[in-house]
Structures are given as C-alpha cells and as structure tokens.
Coordinates of C-alpha atoms and ligand atoms in Angstrom, one line a residue:
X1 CA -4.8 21.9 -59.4
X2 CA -5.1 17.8 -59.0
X3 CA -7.4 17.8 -62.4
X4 CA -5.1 20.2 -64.2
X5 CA -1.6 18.1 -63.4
X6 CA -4.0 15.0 -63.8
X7 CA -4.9 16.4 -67.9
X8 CA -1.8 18.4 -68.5
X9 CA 1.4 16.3 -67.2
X10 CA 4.9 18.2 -67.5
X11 CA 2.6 21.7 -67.8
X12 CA 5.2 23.3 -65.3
X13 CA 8.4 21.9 -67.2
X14 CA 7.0 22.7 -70.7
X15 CA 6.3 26.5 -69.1
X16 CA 9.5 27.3 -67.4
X17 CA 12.2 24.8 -68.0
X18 CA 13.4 27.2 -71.1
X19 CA 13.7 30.3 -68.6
X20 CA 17.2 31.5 -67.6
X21 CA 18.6 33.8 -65.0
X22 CA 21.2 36.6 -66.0
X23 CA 24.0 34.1 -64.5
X24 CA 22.3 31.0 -67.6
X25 CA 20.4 29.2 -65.0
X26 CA 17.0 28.1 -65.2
X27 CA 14.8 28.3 -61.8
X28 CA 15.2 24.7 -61.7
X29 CA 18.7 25.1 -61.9
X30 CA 18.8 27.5 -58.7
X31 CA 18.4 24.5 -56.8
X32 CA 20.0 21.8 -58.4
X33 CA 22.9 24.5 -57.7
X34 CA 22.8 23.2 -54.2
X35 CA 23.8 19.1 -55.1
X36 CA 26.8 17.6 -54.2
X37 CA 27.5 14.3 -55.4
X38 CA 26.2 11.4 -53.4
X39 CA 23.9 13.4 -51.5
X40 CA 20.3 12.0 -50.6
X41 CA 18.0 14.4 -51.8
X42 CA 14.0 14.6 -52.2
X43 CA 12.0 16.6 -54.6
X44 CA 9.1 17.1 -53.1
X45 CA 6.2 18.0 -55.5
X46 CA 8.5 16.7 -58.3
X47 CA 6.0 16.4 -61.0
X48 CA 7.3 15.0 -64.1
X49 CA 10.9 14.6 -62.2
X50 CA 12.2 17.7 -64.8
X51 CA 14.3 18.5 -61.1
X52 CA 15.2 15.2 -60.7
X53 CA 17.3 15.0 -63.8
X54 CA 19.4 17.6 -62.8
X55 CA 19.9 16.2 -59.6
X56 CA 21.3 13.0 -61.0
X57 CA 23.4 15.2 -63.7
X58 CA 25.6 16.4 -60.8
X59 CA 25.8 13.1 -58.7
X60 CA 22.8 13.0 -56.5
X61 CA 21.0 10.3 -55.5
X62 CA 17.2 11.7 -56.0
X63 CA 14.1 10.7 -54.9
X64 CA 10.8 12.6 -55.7
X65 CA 7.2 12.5 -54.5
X66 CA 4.1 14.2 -56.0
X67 CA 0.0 13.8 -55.4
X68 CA -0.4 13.1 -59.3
X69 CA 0.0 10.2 -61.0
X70 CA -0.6 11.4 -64.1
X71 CA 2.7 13.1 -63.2
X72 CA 4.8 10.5 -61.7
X73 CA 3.9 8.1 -64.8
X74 CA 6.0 10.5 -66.7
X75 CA 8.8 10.6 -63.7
X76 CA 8.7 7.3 -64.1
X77 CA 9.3 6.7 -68.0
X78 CA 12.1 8.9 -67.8
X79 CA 13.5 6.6 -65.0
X80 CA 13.0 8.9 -61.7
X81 CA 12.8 6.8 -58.3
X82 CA 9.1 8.6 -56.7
X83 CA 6.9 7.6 -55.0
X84 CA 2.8 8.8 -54.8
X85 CA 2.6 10.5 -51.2
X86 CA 0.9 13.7 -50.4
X87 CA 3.5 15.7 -48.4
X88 CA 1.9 16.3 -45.4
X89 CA 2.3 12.2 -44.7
X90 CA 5.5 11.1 -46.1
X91 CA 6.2 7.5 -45.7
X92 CA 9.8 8.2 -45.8
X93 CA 12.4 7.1 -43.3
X94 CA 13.7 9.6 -40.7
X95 CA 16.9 11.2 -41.6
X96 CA 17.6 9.7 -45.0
X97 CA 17.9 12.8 -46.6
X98 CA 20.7 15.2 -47.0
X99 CA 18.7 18.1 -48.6
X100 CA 14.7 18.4 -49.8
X101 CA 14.4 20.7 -52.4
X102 CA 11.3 21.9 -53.7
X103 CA 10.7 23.9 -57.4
X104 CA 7.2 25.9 -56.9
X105 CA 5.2 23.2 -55.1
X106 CA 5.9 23.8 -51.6
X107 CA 4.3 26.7 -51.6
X108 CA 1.2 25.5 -53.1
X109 CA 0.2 22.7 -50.9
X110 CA -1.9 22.8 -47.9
X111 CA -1.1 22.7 -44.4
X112 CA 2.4 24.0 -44.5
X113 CA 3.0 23.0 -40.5
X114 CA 2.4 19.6 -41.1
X115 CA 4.6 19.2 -44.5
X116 CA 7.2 21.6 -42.5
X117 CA 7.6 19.1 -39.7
X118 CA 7.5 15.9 -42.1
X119 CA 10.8 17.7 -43.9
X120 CA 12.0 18.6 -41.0
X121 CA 11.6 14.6 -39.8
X122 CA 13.2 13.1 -42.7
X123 CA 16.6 15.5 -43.2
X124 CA 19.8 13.8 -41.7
X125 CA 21.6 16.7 -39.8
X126 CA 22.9 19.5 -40.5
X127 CA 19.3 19.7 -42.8
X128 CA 18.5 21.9 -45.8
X129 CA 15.3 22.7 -47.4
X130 CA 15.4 24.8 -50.5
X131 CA 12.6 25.9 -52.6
X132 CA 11.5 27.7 -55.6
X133 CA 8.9 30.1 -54.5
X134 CA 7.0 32.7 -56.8
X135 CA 5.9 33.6 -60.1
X136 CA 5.0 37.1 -60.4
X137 CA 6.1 39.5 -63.0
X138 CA 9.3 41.9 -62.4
X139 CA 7.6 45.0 -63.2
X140 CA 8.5 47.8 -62.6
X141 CA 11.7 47.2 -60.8
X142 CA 14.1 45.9 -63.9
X143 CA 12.5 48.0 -66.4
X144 CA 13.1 51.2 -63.8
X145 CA 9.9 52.2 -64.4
X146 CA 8.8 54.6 -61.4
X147 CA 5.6 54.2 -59.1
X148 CA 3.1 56.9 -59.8
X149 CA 3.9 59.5 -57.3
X150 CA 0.8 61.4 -57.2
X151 CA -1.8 58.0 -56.2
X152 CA 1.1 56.4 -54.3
X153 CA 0.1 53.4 -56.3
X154 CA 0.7 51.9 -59.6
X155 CA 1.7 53.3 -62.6
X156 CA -1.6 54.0 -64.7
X157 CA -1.1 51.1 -67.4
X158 CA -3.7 53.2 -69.4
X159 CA -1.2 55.9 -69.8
X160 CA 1.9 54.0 -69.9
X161 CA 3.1 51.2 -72.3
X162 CA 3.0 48.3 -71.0
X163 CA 6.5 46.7 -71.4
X164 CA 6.3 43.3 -70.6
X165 CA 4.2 40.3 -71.8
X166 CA 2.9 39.1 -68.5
X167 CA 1.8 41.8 -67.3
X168 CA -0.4 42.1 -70.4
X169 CA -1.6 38.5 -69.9
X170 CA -2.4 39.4 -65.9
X171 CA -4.4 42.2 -66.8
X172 CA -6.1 40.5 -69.7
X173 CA -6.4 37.5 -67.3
X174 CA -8.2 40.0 -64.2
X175 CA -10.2 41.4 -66.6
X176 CA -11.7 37.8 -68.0
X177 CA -11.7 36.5 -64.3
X178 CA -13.9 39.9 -62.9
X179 CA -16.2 39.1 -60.3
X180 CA -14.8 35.6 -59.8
X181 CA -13.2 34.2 -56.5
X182 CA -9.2 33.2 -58.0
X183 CA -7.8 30.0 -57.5
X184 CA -6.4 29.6 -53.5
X185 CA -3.8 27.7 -53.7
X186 CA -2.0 26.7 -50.3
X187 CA -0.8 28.1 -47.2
X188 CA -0.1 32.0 -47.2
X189 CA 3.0 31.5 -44.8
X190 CA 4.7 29.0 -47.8
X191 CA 5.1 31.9 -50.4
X192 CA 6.6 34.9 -48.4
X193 CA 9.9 35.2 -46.0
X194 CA 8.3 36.3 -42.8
X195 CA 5.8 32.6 -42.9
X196 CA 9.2 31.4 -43.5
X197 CA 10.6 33.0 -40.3
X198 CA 7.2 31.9 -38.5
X199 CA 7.4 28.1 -40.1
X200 CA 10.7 27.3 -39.5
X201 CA 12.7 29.5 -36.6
X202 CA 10.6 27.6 -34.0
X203 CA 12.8 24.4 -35.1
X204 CA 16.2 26.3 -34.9
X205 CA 16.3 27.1 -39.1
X206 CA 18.2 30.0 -40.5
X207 CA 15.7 31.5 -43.0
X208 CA 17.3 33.4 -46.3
X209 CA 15.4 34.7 -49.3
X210 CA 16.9 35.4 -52.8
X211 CA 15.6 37.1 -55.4
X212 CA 16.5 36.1 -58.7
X213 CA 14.4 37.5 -62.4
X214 CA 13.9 35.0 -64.7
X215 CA 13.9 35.3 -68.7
X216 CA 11.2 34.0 -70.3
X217 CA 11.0 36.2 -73.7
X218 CA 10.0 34.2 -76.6
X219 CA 7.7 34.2 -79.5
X220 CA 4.3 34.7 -78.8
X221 CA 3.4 30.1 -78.7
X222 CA 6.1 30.3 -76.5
X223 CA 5.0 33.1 -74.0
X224 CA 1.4 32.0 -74.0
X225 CA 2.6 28.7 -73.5
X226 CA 4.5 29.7 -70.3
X227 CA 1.8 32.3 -69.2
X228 CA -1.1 30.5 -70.0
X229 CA -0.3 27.7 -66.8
X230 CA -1.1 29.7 -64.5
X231 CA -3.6 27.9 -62.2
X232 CA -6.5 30.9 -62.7
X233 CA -6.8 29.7 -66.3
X234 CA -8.2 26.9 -65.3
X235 CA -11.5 29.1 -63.9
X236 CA -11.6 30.1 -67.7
X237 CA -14.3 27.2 -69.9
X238 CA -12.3 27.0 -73.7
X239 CA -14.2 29.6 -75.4
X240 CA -12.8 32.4 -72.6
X241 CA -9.4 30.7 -73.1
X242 CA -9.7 30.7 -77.1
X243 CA -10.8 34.8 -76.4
X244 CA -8.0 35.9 -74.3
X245 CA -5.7 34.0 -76.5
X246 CA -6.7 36.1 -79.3
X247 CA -6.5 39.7 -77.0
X248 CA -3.0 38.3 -75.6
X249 CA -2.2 37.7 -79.6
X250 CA -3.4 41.7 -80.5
X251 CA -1.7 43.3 -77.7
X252 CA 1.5 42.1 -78.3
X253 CA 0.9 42.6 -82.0
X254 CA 0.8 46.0 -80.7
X255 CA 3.1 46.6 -78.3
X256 CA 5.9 44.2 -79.1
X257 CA 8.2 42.8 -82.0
X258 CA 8.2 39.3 -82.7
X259 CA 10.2 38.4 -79.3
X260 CA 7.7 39.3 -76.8
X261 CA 9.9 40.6 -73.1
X262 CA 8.8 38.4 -70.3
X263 CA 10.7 38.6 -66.6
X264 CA 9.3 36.1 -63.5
X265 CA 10.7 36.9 -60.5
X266 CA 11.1 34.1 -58.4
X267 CA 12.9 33.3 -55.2
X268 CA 15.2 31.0 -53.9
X269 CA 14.2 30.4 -50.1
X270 CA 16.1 28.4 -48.2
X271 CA 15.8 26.7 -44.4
X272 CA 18.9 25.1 -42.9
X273 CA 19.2 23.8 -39.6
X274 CA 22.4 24.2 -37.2
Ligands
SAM1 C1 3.6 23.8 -60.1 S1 3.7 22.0 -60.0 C2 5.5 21.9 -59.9 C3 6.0 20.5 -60.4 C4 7.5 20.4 -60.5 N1 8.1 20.7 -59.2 C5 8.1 21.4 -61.5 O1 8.4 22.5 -61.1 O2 8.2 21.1 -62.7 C6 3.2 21.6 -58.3 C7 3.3 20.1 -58.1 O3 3.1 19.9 -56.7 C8 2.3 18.8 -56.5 N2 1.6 18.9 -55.2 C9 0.8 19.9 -54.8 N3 0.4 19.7 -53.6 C10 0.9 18.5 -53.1 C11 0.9 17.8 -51.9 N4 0.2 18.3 -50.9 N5 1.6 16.7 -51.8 C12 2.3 16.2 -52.9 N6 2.4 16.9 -54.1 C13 1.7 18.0 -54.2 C14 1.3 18.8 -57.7 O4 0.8 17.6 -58.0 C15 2.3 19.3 -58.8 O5 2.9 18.2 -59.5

C-alpha cells in the first residue's frame, strides 16, 4: 500500500472523486455532509487532502494526517494543514477535535484498537467518528438480479450477462491473480458493522451503518482508471496489467455501449459517543 501511495499520489481522488450517489454526492461528500462551521475536524488517512477541501468549503477548521509523504506533499501544495503520523500514535492533543472523519482509510490500517482509542483520546465531547468504509460492487441487488436458487449461490456469470463493469474487472482480476495470496489490508473488525459494535460499544459509542451505491459509469479510461486502484493490482508486474487492460477493453466492447455501468457500494459508518 506505502509503495503504491508513495509512486501514485492522489490515486484514490483521481479514482473516485467523480463518483456520485443518487442524492449528487460523491463518497467524500457523505462525510463532509457531517461539517458544521468552525468545527475542529481530522482526516485521518487524508491522502492528498481531496477531503480536506471540502471540509474547509463548509467552514471547518481541518486538519489531516497520512503515513505517505508522497501524499501529504500534495496536501500540502494545495494548502491542507497535516501532519506525517501513523494513526495508531497520533501526536495530537487530547480533545481538540470535534469530529474525525475518515474516507476509506480507516479500514485499511493496522491495529484498529490502538487507532480506535487514539480517536477516541483526541475527540472533545460529545465525539463523532465517521468513515467511509467499502468498495465492492452492488451486484445483484440494484440491478434486481436474483441469486441462483438451485446452488443457493451466485448467479452463474457464464450464463448470465454480466451487467456491470466491475464485476467484469473482479473476475478478470481473480482470474490473473489465481493461485496468489491477495493483498491483506488491515484489521477485519474496521470494514464490517459487527467489529464496529466490538471496537467501539466498550467505550459507550452508538454504532450506525449506511448503505449508500455509488455511480461511477464512464468511458472505458475512466472506469479502468477508477477500477484499476484497487490494491490487488499491485500483485500484477506491467505486462499482466497491460493484459488485463486489454481483456477489461474486449469485454466491455462486448457487453456494453460506450458508457460502461459501474455501482460501488460503500458505507457510511459512524461512532458517536453520549
Ligand atoms: C485508500 S487511501 C485514501 C486516501 C484519502 N482518504 C482519500 O480517500 O482520497 C488510504 C490512505 O490511508 C493512509 N494510511 C494507511 N494506513 C495508515 C496508518 N496506519 N496511518 C496513517 N495513514 C495511513 C495511506 O497512506 C493512504 O493515503
């Protein structure tokens, strides 16, 4: 993760930040949602400070940290206040913070108990944490597509068109990655509600999960360009990238018109104290 943040600053922005809810908000925007003006707030994770903008659009007072400097040297030229801290140590003052958001990072980083109790350390009360948690296609729920009765499993893609881009590209992607361990990225308990429940109820937070499907259709250098930053590409060397670039290209020759669909679900999961 550290080398491809380190080669590829703004990867996550340049994949997502075009994205939009059916309400017109992007997944960043979920959270910046939750600003009021002159509240202290910390991104934490903040990469290129994309978050950070919008938190000083509606009156916040924003402060972001991230492992990557390659990262916060783009934060920085676009005049974000961050600092380089891993967040499992943050050398942050206690309580000087209204709310800590986090846009898919928390759930990527290690040791979720420690960085739980450093949030939890630095939030004034009442307290909220908020993050963006997720990533995985919306299949077969917003297309209705049904689960194949008969195997109790998944519909056989053989059969069945395939109606969405990313679901192509995760296919493609298992099929180039077979055999291979996948990237592990973080603690299990940061990306689902009931390691929510287990994380934070023992310091007297009200857990919520909300599911929200994000748009992400676009021309096919758009899709790959969202798609393609997933961390398991970086298992792939250039000439598997360069080959499942050209088999993501001929599918959705196939299946698709120019705009190729693409839905990420992703959920906003919040923790507030009181
Ligand atoms: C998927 S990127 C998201 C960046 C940004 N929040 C966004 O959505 O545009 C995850 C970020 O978390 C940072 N990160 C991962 N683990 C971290 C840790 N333990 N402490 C601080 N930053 C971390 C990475 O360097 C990276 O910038």
């Amino acid at each position: 993760m550290e080398q491809l943040h380190q080669r590829q600053p703004g990867i996550t922005r340049r994949a997502l930040a075009r994205g939009r809810d059916a309400a017109g908000r992007s997944s960043y925007a979920l959270l910046a949602e939750l600003v009021t003006p002159g509240s202290r707030v910390l991104d934490l994770g903040c990469g290129d400070g994309v978050l950070l903008e919008l938190v000083a659009s509606r009156g916040g007072v924003g402060v972001g940290i991230d492992c990557s400097a390659a990262e916060l040297a783009l934060a920085r030229q676009a005049g974000a206040t961050v600092v380089r801290a891993e967040a499992a140590a943050l050398p942050l003052r206690a309580g000087s913070f209204d709310l800590v958001l986090s846009h898919l990072a928390f759930s990527v980083m290690d040791d979720a108990e420690a960085v739980v109790a450093q949030i939890d350390r630095v939030l004034a009360a009442p307290g909220c944490f908020a993050a963006v948690v997720g990533g995985g296609p919306a299949l077969p729920a917003s297309t209705g597509r049904q689960p194949d009765r008969q195997s109790g499993g998944e519909p056989d893609r053989q059969d069945q068109p395939t109606e969405d881009g990313f679901e192509v590209f995760l296919s493609l992607l298992g099929e180039a990655l077979t055999g291979r361990a996948r990237c592990r990225l973080g603690d299990r308990r940061a990306g689902r509600p009931e390691g929510w429940r287990e994380l934070w109820h023992a310091r007297g937070y009200q857990v919520t999960w909300e599911r929200h499907e994000i748009d992400l259709s676009g021309t096919l250098d758009e899709v790959w360009l969202t798609l393609a930053s997933a961390y398991d590409m970086t298992l792939l060397s250039p000439e598997q990238t360069q080959g499942l670039a050209r088999r993501f290209a001929e599918e959705c020759g196939r299946r698709f018109a120019e705009r190729i669909p693409v839905t990420m679900v992703v959920w906003r999961a919040m923790a507030e104290r009181g």
